[in-house]
Coordinates of C-alpha atoms in Angstrom, one line a residue:
M30 CA 66.4 -23.3 49.8
R31 CA 68.6 -23.9 46.8
K32 CA 66.0 -22.7 44.5
L33 CA 65.4 -19.5 46.8
I34 CA 69.2 -18.6 46.7
V35 CA 69.3 -18.9 43.0
S36 CA 66.3 -16.9 42.6
M37 CA 67.8 -14.6 44.6
A38 CA 70.8 -14.4 42.6
L39 CA 69.1 -13.8 39.4
L40 CA 67.2 -11.0 41.1
C41 CA 70.2 -9.2 42.0
L42 CA 71.4 -9.8 38.7
A43 CA 68.5 -8.0 37.0
C44 CA 68.8 -5.2 39.6
V45 CA 72.1 -4.6 38.5
I46 CA 71.2 -4.4 34.9
N47 CA 68.1 -2.1 35.7
A48 CA 69.9 0.0 38.3
Q49 CA 72.4 0.9 35.6
D50 CA 70.2 2.2 33.2
Y51 CA 67.9 3.9 35.7
Y52 CA 71.4 5.6 37.5
K53 CA 72.4 6.5 33.6
T54 CA 69.1 8.7 33.1
H55 CA 68.9 10.0 36.5
R56 CA 72.3 11.1 37.6
E57 CA 72.2 14.6 36.1
S58 CA 68.8 15.4 37.5
W59 CA 69.9 14.0 41.1
L60 CA 73.2 16.2 40.8
K61 CA 71.0 19.3 40.0
K62 CA 69.0 18.9 42.6
A63 CA 71.5 18.5 45.0
E64 CA 73.0 21.6 43.5
E65 CA 69.5 23.5 44.1
A66 CA 69.6 22.4 47.7
K67 CA 72.9 23.7 48.6
P68 CA 72.8 25.8 51.7
E69 CA 74.0 29.0 52.2
L70 CA 76.6 29.6 54.7
F71 CA 76.5 31.8 57.5
Q72 CA 79.4 34.2 58.2
T73 CA 80.7 35.2 61.9
T74 CA 83.7 37.3 62.5
Y75 CA 85.6 36.5 66.0
S76 CA 88.3 38.3 67.6
P77 CA 91.2 36.5 69.6
Q78 CA 90.2 36.4 73.3
Y79 CA 93.6 36.6 75.2
L80 CA 97.5 35.1 75.0
V81 CA 97.7 31.7 76.2
K82 CA 100.6 29.4 77.4
S83 CA 101.2 25.7 77.4
V84 CA 101.1 23.9 80.6
A85 CA 102.5 20.4 81.3
D86 CA 99.6 18.7 83.2
P87 CA 99.4 14.6 83.7
I88 CA 95.9 15.1 84.5
A89 CA 94.6 17.4 81.3
F90 CA 93.7 15.9 78.1
Q91 CA 96.9 14.2 76.4
G92 CA 99.2 15.9 79.4
W93 CA 98.9 19.5 78.2
K94 CA 96.4 22.6 79.1
M95 CA 96.2 26.3 78.2
E96 CA 96.5 29.0 80.7
R97 CA 95.7 32.3 80.4
F98 CA 99.0 34.5 79.9
D99 CA 98.2 38.0 78.9
D100 CA 96.0 40.4 77.0
M101 CA 95.8 40.8 73.3
S102 CA 97.3 44.7 73.9
Y103 CA 100.6 42.4 74.9
L104 CA 101.0 41.3 71.1
Y105 CA 99.4 44.3 69.7
D106 CA 101.3 47.1 71.2
Q107 CA 104.8 46.2 70.7
S108 CA 107.3 44.7 68.2
F109 CA 106.7 41.5 66.9
K110 CA 110.4 41.0 66.8
K111 CA 110.7 41.4 70.5
V112 CA 107.5 38.7 71.0
K113 CA 109.1 36.1 68.4
E114 CA 106.7 33.6 69.8
V115 CA 103.0 33.6 71.4
I116 CA 100.0 31.5 71.6
V117 CA 96.3 33.2 70.8
D118 CA 93.0 31.6 72.0
F119 CA 90.1 32.5 70.3
G120 CA 87.9 31.0 73.0
K121 CA 86.0 28.6 70.9
H122 CA 86.1 25.9 68.2
M123 CA 85.9 28.0 64.6
T124 CA 86.0 27.0 60.9
G125 CA 86.7 29.3 58.5
F126 CA 89.8 31.6 57.5
Y127 CA 92.3 33.6 59.4
T128 CA 93.4 37.3 58.8
F129 CA 96.2 39.1 60.3
H130 CA 97.8 42.8 59.9
L131 CA 101.3 43.7 59.7
K132 CA 101.8 47.4 60.7
T133 CA 105.3 49.4 60.1
T134 CA 106.7 50.7 63.3
D135 CA 110.0 51.6 62.5
K136 CA 111.7 52.5 59.1
A137 CA 110.8 50.9 55.7
Q138 CA 110.5 47.4 54.9
D139 CA 113.6 46.2 52.9
A140 CA 113.2 42.4 52.8
P141 CA 110.6 39.7 53.1
I142 CA 108.9 38.7 56.9
R143 CA 108.1 34.6 57.3
I144 CA 105.9 33.7 60.2
K145 CA 104.7 30.5 60.7
F146 CA 101.0 29.8 62.1
T147 CA 100.2 26.5 63.8
F148 CA 96.6 25.9 64.6
A149 CA 95.2 23.3 67.0
E150 CA 91.8 22.1 68.1
V151 CA 93.5 20.6 71.4
P152 CA 96.6 21.9 72.9
A153 CA 98.8 19.1 72.8
E154 CA 98.8 19.3 68.9
L155 CA 101.1 22.4 69.9
N156 CA 103.4 20.6 71.7
T157 CA 103.9 17.5 69.8
S158 CA 106.8 17.3 67.3
L159 CA 105.4 16.6 64.0
D160 CA 108.2 15.5 62.3
P161 CA 109.4 13.4 61.7
W162 CA 105.9 12.2 60.7
K163 CA 105.0 8.8 61.9
G164 CA 100.9 9.2 60.7
T165 CA 99.4 7.0 58.3
L166 CA 97.7 9.8 56.7
S167 CA 99.3 12.6 54.7
R168 CA 101.6 15.2 56.8
A169 CA 99.6 17.8 54.8
W170 CA 96.7 17.6 56.9
M171 CA 98.2 19.4 60.1
Q172 CA 97.6 22.9 60.1
D173 CA 100.8 24.5 60.1
E174 CA 101.5 27.3 57.6
I175 CA 104.5 29.4 56.9
I176 CA 103.9 32.7 55.4
T177 CA 106.4 35.0 53.4
V178 CA 105.0 38.8 53.3
S179 CA 107.0 40.8 51.0
Q180 CA 104.5 43.7 51.6
I181 CA 103.0 44.7 54.8
D182 CA 100.6 47.4 56.1
Q183 CA 97.7 45.3 54.5
D184 CA 95.3 42.8 55.9
I185 CA 96.5 39.1 55.0
T186 CA 94.4 36.1 55.0
I187 CA 95.5 32.8 54.7
P188 CA 94.0 30.7 51.8
R189 CA 93.4 27.0 53.6
R190 CA 90.4 26.9 55.4
I191 CA 91.3 26.4 59.1
S192 CA 89.6 24.5 62.0
G193 CA 90.7 24.8 65.3
R194 CA 90.5 27.1 68.7
Y195 CA 94.3 28.1 69.5
M196 CA 97.0 29.5 67.0
K197 CA 100.7 29.5 67.9
I198 CA 102.5 32.5 66.0
E199 CA 106.4 32.1 65.5
L200 CA 108.6 34.6 63.8
L201 CA 110.8 32.6 61.5
A202 CA 112.9 35.7 59.7
A203 CA 112.6 39.3 59.5
P204 CA 115.0 42.4 58.1
P205 CA 117.4 43.4 60.8
D206 CA 116.9 47.3 60.5
F207 CA 112.8 47.1 60.0
D208 CA 110.1 46.6 62.8
F209 CA 107.0 45.9 62.6
A210 CA 104.0 44.9 64.9
L211 CA 101.2 42.0 64.2
T212 CA 97.6 43.5 64.9
N213 CA 94.1 43.3 64.1
M214 CA 93.8 39.6 63.9
Y215 CA 90.1 38.1 63.6
F216 CA 88.8 34.6 62.4
T217 CA 86.0 34.5 60.0
A218 CA 84.0 31.2 60.8
Y219 CA 81.3 29.4 58.2
S220 CA 78.6 27.3 58.9
S221 CA 75.4 26.4 57.7
A222 CA 73.6 26.1 60.8
K223 CA 71.9 28.9 62.1
E224 CA 70.0 29.3 65.3
V225 CA 68.6 26.1 67.5
K226 CA 65.2 25.4 67.4
T227 CA 65.1 22.8 70.4
T228 CA 64.9 23.9 74.0
L229 CA 65.9 21.9 77.2
Q230 CA 63.6 21.6 80.3
D231 CA 64.4 24.1 83.0
N232 CA 65.5 21.4 85.2
V233 CA 68.0 19.6 83.1
P234 CA 71.2 18.8 85.1
Q235 CA 74.2 20.8 84.5
D236 CA 76.4 17.9 83.1
I237 CA 73.9 17.0 80.7
R238 CA 73.3 20.4 79.3
E239 CA 77.2 21.2 79.0
I240 CA 76.9 17.6 76.8
N241 CA 74.3 19.0 75.0
D242 CA 76.1 22.4 74.3
V243 CA 79.2 20.5 73.3
A244 CA 77.4 18.6 71.0
I245 CA 75.5 21.0 69.3
E246 CA 79.0 22.6 68.4
T247 CA 80.1 19.8 67.1
L248 CA 77.5 19.6 64.6
R249 CA 77.4 23.3 63.9
E250 CA 81.0 23.0 62.9
C251 CA 80.4 19.7 60.6
M252 CA 77.5 21.5 59.0
Q253 CA 79.2 23.2 56.3
T254 CA 77.6 22.8 52.1
V255 CA 77.4 18.9 53.4
Y256 CA 77.6 17.2 56.4
E257 CA 81.4 17.0 57.0
D258 CA 83.1 14.2 58.8
G259 CA 85.6 16.5 60.4
P260 CA 86.1 20.2 59.3
K261 CA 89.9 19.8 60.2
R262 CA 90.9 16.7 58.4
D263 CA 89.1 14.9 55.3
M264 CA 86.4 17.6 55.1
R265 CA 84.1 15.2 53.1
L266 CA 80.5 13.6 53.3
W267 CA 80.6 10.0 54.4
I268 CA 77.3 8.1 54.8
G269 CA 78.1 6.8 58.1
D270 CA 78.4 10.2 59.7
L271 CA 75.6 11.3 57.5
Y272 CA 73.3 9.3 59.4
L273 CA 74.2 10.6 62.8
E274 CA 74.3 14.0 61.8
S275 CA 71.1 14.0 60.5
L276 CA 69.6 12.5 63.4
A277 CA 71.1 15.1 65.3
N278 CA 69.9 18.2 63.1
M279 CA 66.3 16.6 63.4
Y280 CA 66.5 17.5 67.2
S281 CA 68.5 20.9 66.8
F282 CA 68.8 22.9 63.9
Q283 CA 66.2 21.2 61.6
N284 CA 68.3 22.1 58.3
H285 CA 66.4 19.4 56.2
E286 CA 67.8 20.6 53.0
L287 CA 71.2 19.8 53.9
T288 CA 70.4 16.2 54.7
K289 CA 68.6 16.6 51.3
R290 CA 71.5 17.7 49.2
C291 CA 73.7 15.2 50.8
L292 CA 71.4 12.3 50.0
Y293 CA 71.0 13.4 46.1
L294 CA 74.8 13.8 45.8
L295 CA 75.7 10.2 47.2
A296 CA 72.9 9.1 44.6
G297 CA 74.3 11.2 41.8
L298 CA 77.7 9.9 42.1
A299 CA 76.9 6.1 42.9
A300 CA 78.8 3.6 40.7
E301 CA 77.6 2.2 37.3
D302 CA 76.1 -0.5 39.0
G303 CA 74.1 1.5 41.7
N304 CA 76.3 0.9 44.8
L305 CA 76.8 3.8 46.7
H306 CA 80.7 5.0 47.6
A307 CA 81.2 5.4 51.3
N308 CA 82.1 9.0 50.7
I309 CA 82.2 12.1 48.6
F310 CA 84.1 15.3 48.0
E311 CA 82.3 18.6 46.7
K312 CA 85.4 20.3 45.0
P313 CA 86.5 21.2 42.2
E314 CA 83.3 19.2 41.2
P315 CA 81.4 16.7 43.0
H316 CA 83.0 13.6 42.5
P317 CA 83.7 10.2 44.9
Q318 CA 86.4 8.6 46.7
Y319 CA 86.8 5.9 44.0
S320 CA 87.4 2.2 46.0
S321 CA 85.9 3.4 48.9
Y322 CA 82.8 0.9 48.8
C323 CA 81.5 0.5 52.5
L324 CA 78.6 -1.9 52.4
S325 CA 77.4 -1.1 56.3
Y326 CA 77.4 2.3 55.4
N327 CA 75.4 1.7 52.2
L328 CA 72.7 0.0 54.2
L329 CA 72.4 3.3 56.5
Y330 CA 72.0 5.4 53.6
N331 CA 68.0 3.7 53.6
V332 CA 67.9 4.7 57.1
T333 CA 68.5 8.0 56.3
L334 CA 66.3 8.5 53.7
L335 CA 63.3 6.9 55.6
E336 CA 64.2 9.4 58.5
Y337 CA 64.7 12.5 56.5
L338 CA 60.8 11.5 54.8
K339 CA 59.6 11.4 58.7
A340 CA 61.3 14.6 59.5
S341 CA 60.8 16.8 56.1
G342 CA 57.2 14.9 54.8
D343 CA 59.3 15.0 51.4
M344 CA 57.5 12.3 49.5
E345 CA 59.0 13.6 46.3
T346 CA 62.7 13.3 47.2
A347 CA 62.0 9.5 49.1
K348 CA 60.1 8.5 45.9
D349 CA 62.9 9.9 43.4
L350 CA 65.8 7.8 45.7
W351 CA 63.5 4.8 46.2
P352 CA 65.5 2.8 43.6
V353 CA 68.5 3.6 45.3
V354 CA 67.6 2.3 48.2
K355 CA 66.5 -1.1 46.5
R356 CA 69.7 -1.2 44.8
Q357 CA 71.8 -1.4 48.5
V358 CA 69.3 -3.9 50.0
E359 CA 69.7 -6.4 46.8
D360 CA 73.4 -6.0 47.1
A361 CA 73.5 -6.9 50.5
M362 CA 71.0 -9.9 50.0
S363 CA 73.8 -10.9 47.5
Y364 CA 76.2 -11.9 50.3
L365 CA 73.7 -14.1 52.2
D366 CA 75.0 -17.8 52.3
E367 CA 72.7 -21.0 52.3
N368 CA 72.2 -20.6 56.2
N369 CA 70.9 -17.0 55.8
I370 CA 74.0 -16.0 57.3
F371 CA 75.9 -12.9 56.1
N372 CA 79.2 -13.9 54.4
Q373 CA 81.7 -10.8 54.2
N374 CA 83.8 -13.0 51.4
K375 CA 81.1 -14.8 49.4
K376 CA 81.8 -12.2 46.4
G377 CA 85.4 -11.1 47.3
Y378 CA 85.8 -9.1 50.6
V379 CA 83.8 -6.4 51.5
W380 CA 84.8 -3.6 53.7
L381 CA 82.4 -3.2 56.5
F382 CA 83.1 -0.6 59.3
F383 CA 81.9 -0.3 63.0
D384 CA 84.1 1.2 64.6
W385 CA 88.1 1.9 64.9
R386 CA 88.7 -1.1 67.3
D387 CA 91.8 -3.2 66.6
G388 CA 90.5 -7.0 66.2
L389 CA 86.9 -6.3 66.1
D390 CA 85.0 -9.1 64.1
V391 CA 82.1 -7.4 62.3
S392 CA 80.5 -10.3 60.7
T393 CA 77.7 -10.8 63.7
P394 CA 77.3 -6.8 63.9
M395 CA 76.6 -7.1 60.0
Q396 CA 74.3 -9.7 60.6
G397 CA 72.1 -7.2 63.1
L398 CA 72.6 -4.1 60.9
M399 CA 71.2 -5.7 57.9
I400 CA 68.1 -6.9 59.6
F401 CA 67.6 -3.6 60.9
A402 CA 68.3 -2.0 57.5
L403 CA 65.9 -4.7 56.0
D404 CA 63.0 -3.5 58.2
K405 CA 63.4 0.1 57.6
S406 CA 64.0 -0.1 54.2
Y407 CA 60.5 -2.1 54.1
E408 CA 59.0 0.3 56.3
L409 CA 59.7 3.3 54.0
A410 CA 58.9 0.7 51.0
K411 CA 55.1 0.7 52.6
I412 CA 55.1 4.4 53.2
L413 CA 55.8 5.0 49.4
N414 CA 53.4 2.3 48.6
K415 CA 56.1 0.1 46.9
E416 CA 56.0 -2.9 49.1
D417 CA 54.7 -5.1 46.3
E418 CA 58.1 -4.2 44.6
V419 CA 59.8 -6.0 47.7
R420 CA 57.4 -8.5 49.1
D421 CA 60.3 -10.9 50.0
W422 CA 61.9 -8.7 52.1
P423 CA 60.3 -9.3 55.3
L424 CA 60.7 -13.0 54.8
V425 CA 64.7 -12.4 54.3
S426 CA 64.5 -10.5 57.8
K427 CA 62.6 -13.0 59.3
N428 CA 65.0 -15.9 58.4
M429 CA 68.0 -13.9 59.1
A430 CA 66.7 -13.2 62.7
K431 CA 66.0 -17.0 63.0
A432 CA 69.7 -17.9 61.4
A433 CA 71.2 -15.4 63.9
R434 CA 69.8 -17.0 67.0
K435 CA 70.8 -20.3 65.4
E436 CA 74.2 -20.0 64.3
L437 CA 75.6 -16.7 66.1
Y438 CA 73.7 -16.9 69.9
D439 CA 75.1 -18.6 72.7
K440 CA 72.3 -19.5 74.7
N441 CA 73.9 -20.9 77.8
R442 CA 75.5 -17.5 78.2
G443 CA 72.6 -15.3 76.4
I444 CA 75.2 -13.4 74.2
F445 CA 76.2 -13.6 70.8
L446 CA 79.2 -14.6 69.4
S447 CA 81.2 -13.2 66.2
G448 CA 83.4 -14.9 63.8
S449 CA 85.3 -18.1 63.4
N450 CA 87.0 -17.4 66.8
N451 CA 83.7 -16.6 68.7
Q452 CA 84.6 -13.3 69.6
I453 CA 82.6 -11.6 72.3
S454 CA 82.3 -8.1 71.6
S455 CA 79.8 -5.3 72.8
M456 CA 79.2 -4.4 69.4
S457 CA 77.5 -7.7 68.3
Q458 CA 75.1 -7.6 71.4
I459 CA 74.5 -4.0 70.1
W460 CA 73.2 -4.7 66.5
M461 CA 71.4 -8.0 67.5
I462 CA 69.3 -5.8 70.0
I463 CA 69.1 -2.8 67.6
S464 CA 67.9 -5.2 65.0
G465 CA 65.4 -6.6 67.2
V466 CA 66.2 -9.8 67.3
L467 CA 66.3 -10.3 71.0
N468 CA 63.5 -9.8 73.0
Q469 CA 63.5 -6.9 76.1
K470 CA 65.1 -9.7 79.1
E471 CA 67.3 -11.0 76.7
S472 CA 68.6 -7.8 75.4
Q473 CA 69.5 -6.7 78.6
K474 CA 71.2 -10.1 79.6
A475 CA 73.6 -9.9 76.5
L476 CA 74.5 -6.1 77.1
K477 CA 74.8 -6.7 80.8
T478 CA 76.9 -9.7 80.6
T479 CA 79.0 -8.4 77.7
L480 CA 79.8 -5.1 79.4
S481 CA 80.7 -7.0 82.6
M482 CA 83.4 -9.2 80.9
D483 CA 87.2 -8.1 81.3
D484 CA 87.7 -9.6 78.1
A485 CA 85.3 -8.6 75.8
V486 CA 85.7 -5.9 72.9
Y487 CA 84.5 -3.0 73.9
P488 CA 83.7 0.0 72.1
G489 CA 86.6 2.3 71.0
T490 CA 84.8 5.4 69.4
P491 CA 81.4 8.1 69.9
Y492 CA 80.3 6.4 66.6
A493 CA 80.3 3.0 68.5
Y494 CA 79.2 4.5 71.9
H495 CA 76.4 6.2 70.0
Y496 CA 74.8 2.5 68.9
L497 CA 75.6 1.2 72.5
I498 CA 73.3 4.2 73.8
E499 CA 70.9 3.4 71.2
A500 CA 70.6 -0.2 72.1
M501 CA 70.3 0.6 75.8
V502 CA 67.1 2.6 75.3
A503 CA 65.8 0.1 72.9
C504 CA 65.7 -2.5 75.3
G505 CA 64.7 -0.7 78.7
M506 CA 67.9 0.2 80.0
N507 CA 67.4 3.7 80.5
E508 CA 69.4 4.7 83.8
E509 CA 72.7 2.8 82.2
A510 CA 72.1 4.7 78.8
K511 CA 72.0 8.0 80.8
E512 CA 75.3 7.1 82.9
Y513 CA 77.1 6.3 79.9
M514 CA 76.5 9.2 78.4
R515 CA 77.4 11.3 81.3
S516 CA 80.7 8.8 81.7
Y517 CA 81.8 8.9 78.2
W518 CA 80.7 12.4 76.8
G519 CA 80.9 13.8 79.9
A520 CA 84.3 12.8 80.4
M521 CA 85.4 14.8 77.4
V522 CA 83.7 17.9 78.7
K523 CA 85.6 17.7 81.9
K524 CA 88.8 16.7 79.9
G525 CA 88.0 20.4 78.1
A526 CA 86.3 19.5 75.5
D527 CA 84.4 22.2 73.5
T528 CA 83.5 20.0 70.5
F529 CA 83.9 16.4 70.7
W530 CA 86.3 13.9 69.2
E531 CA 86.6 11.3 66.4
Q532 CA 88.6 8.6 68.9
W533 CA 88.0 8.8 72.4
D534 CA 89.2 6.0 75.1
P535 CA 89.6 6.9 78.7
E536 CA 92.3 4.2 78.9
N537 CA 94.4 5.4 76.4
E538 CA 93.9 9.0 75.5
F539 CA 96.8 8.8 72.6
L540 CA 94.9 5.9 70.6
S541 CA 95.2 6.9 66.7
P542 CA 93.3 4.7 64.1
Y543 CA 96.3 6.8 61.9
N544 CA 99.1 5.6 64.2
F545 CA 99.6 9.6 65.8
F546 CA 97.4 11.1 67.5
P547 CA 97.7 14.8 66.5
V548 CA 96.1 13.7 63.2
N549 CA 92.8 12.6 65.2
S550 CA 90.0 14.8 64.4
Y551 CA 89.0 16.9 67.5
C552 CA 85.8 18.2 66.3
H553 CA 84.1 15.0 64.6
A554 CA 80.5 14.5 63.3
W555 CA 79.9 11.1 64.2
S556 CA 80.3 12.3 68.0
C557 CA 77.7 15.0 68.1
T558 CA 74.5 12.7 68.8
P559 CA 74.2 13.4 72.5
V560 CA 71.7 16.3 71.2
Y561 CA 69.9 13.8 69.3
F562 CA 69.5 11.2 72.6
I563 CA 68.5 14.4 75.0
H564 CA 66.0 15.7 72.9
K565 CA 64.3 12.6 71.6
Y566 CA 64.0 10.8 74.7
P567 CA 63.7 14.0 77.6
E568 CA 62.1 11.6 79.8
V569 CA 65.8 9.4 79.9
F570 CA 68.0 12.0 79.7
Q571 CA 66.7 15.7 80.7
K572 CA 65.5 14.5 84.3

């Protein structure tokens, strides 16, 4: 065993050296190919539907709902100095740019006009005081803009890209003797998604149909010139979101060029040693968020490339990016200890993300994810006739699976434990099921046992719930998978969601990983995958 570990360490060192040379010579071509795959953004213009008012409601999402107040003529046909404040509902979630017109109605403008616009994805954003700021992310993410207009009788477009459905307009200052009206508002929305290329069966239950529709709108909004994780906040490409969005895209818009672009961008912007950055920005020039290395995400890059190849048949891209796949696996293998258990701290702490759930121990989930990624990466190697380059991968996967059963599995209870405190979590069972460590009977027992335990750590985001549904389908818990989709994503629909949210815990609607719920994304990429399940497994979800 010691000789094997030494051999693997030397192999990993050699891979780092080779990766540095390879990446150096390929970065420019990869980034060029990413630019060539950059999609066209389709433009749609929306007019506001009607005026609404905020109504406190303890049953509504986060305690607020919108009720129709009047037609747009109420705003357009009278002095805005009399209206002073109003909320506009565009009727749907949009991502793009807002334009308005100020029209002179009495005398000539002799001083500037100052107006505040606040845009929101959900009603509570317009009914929660933002200051003093409580969030751990920047206050500037909030979509409130003060516009000072020195010359009216012209169209004015707010330069900042906006994402949302509702808009509050407040008059802050205006000349006392001059009057004007606010007219001709419209929103120019953008997305690289065009028409949906899949259809539902005629007899699909209405709630499943609604979940599918909201999932498609979520994906559409996040499909810009990359797969954005959220068009309101972050507005960048994350590997974990890329994987789930690409799956959903395969069963809806089928815009495989966008997936290709993202794969090339991530490869072209990798670190010198070949390790990927967890997220990247496009503007002003494509660049990574430095110090954002997330090994669990990096391994999902490999799976994304495999699934892209299966969907598109693009062998050229898969072969071109194959060295990136090898590098992520070799890096992950360097964290294995002498017992074939993944050690998060072996080379210094490495970030592993599985869910926004406080206290979640990720060591056992990572063991499962790595087995899964190893197997998928080897599957890709076989398709590309590269298996001779990575002939040790199947043995590493097999040894990791054996080690998981020996070191992490509680045979008496039939569940996996994680970390020094033997934490019981859904996520540990989920990834051991997805990785194939457990057989079907064992998988069902592990999942059912954990889900019945009040003290087990349960999923906290749609990202984690995606993998819960995936695990249930994998082990034949089809009815449970369908009911969990209905009770989780369906609950968001019942709460008024027209796009699915980043964080959703039915027990705590105000939960936020950023310490302040208004900064949460309420249109988030990792929430769009019901469309993938509904169309990939119609025998489960469309009946």
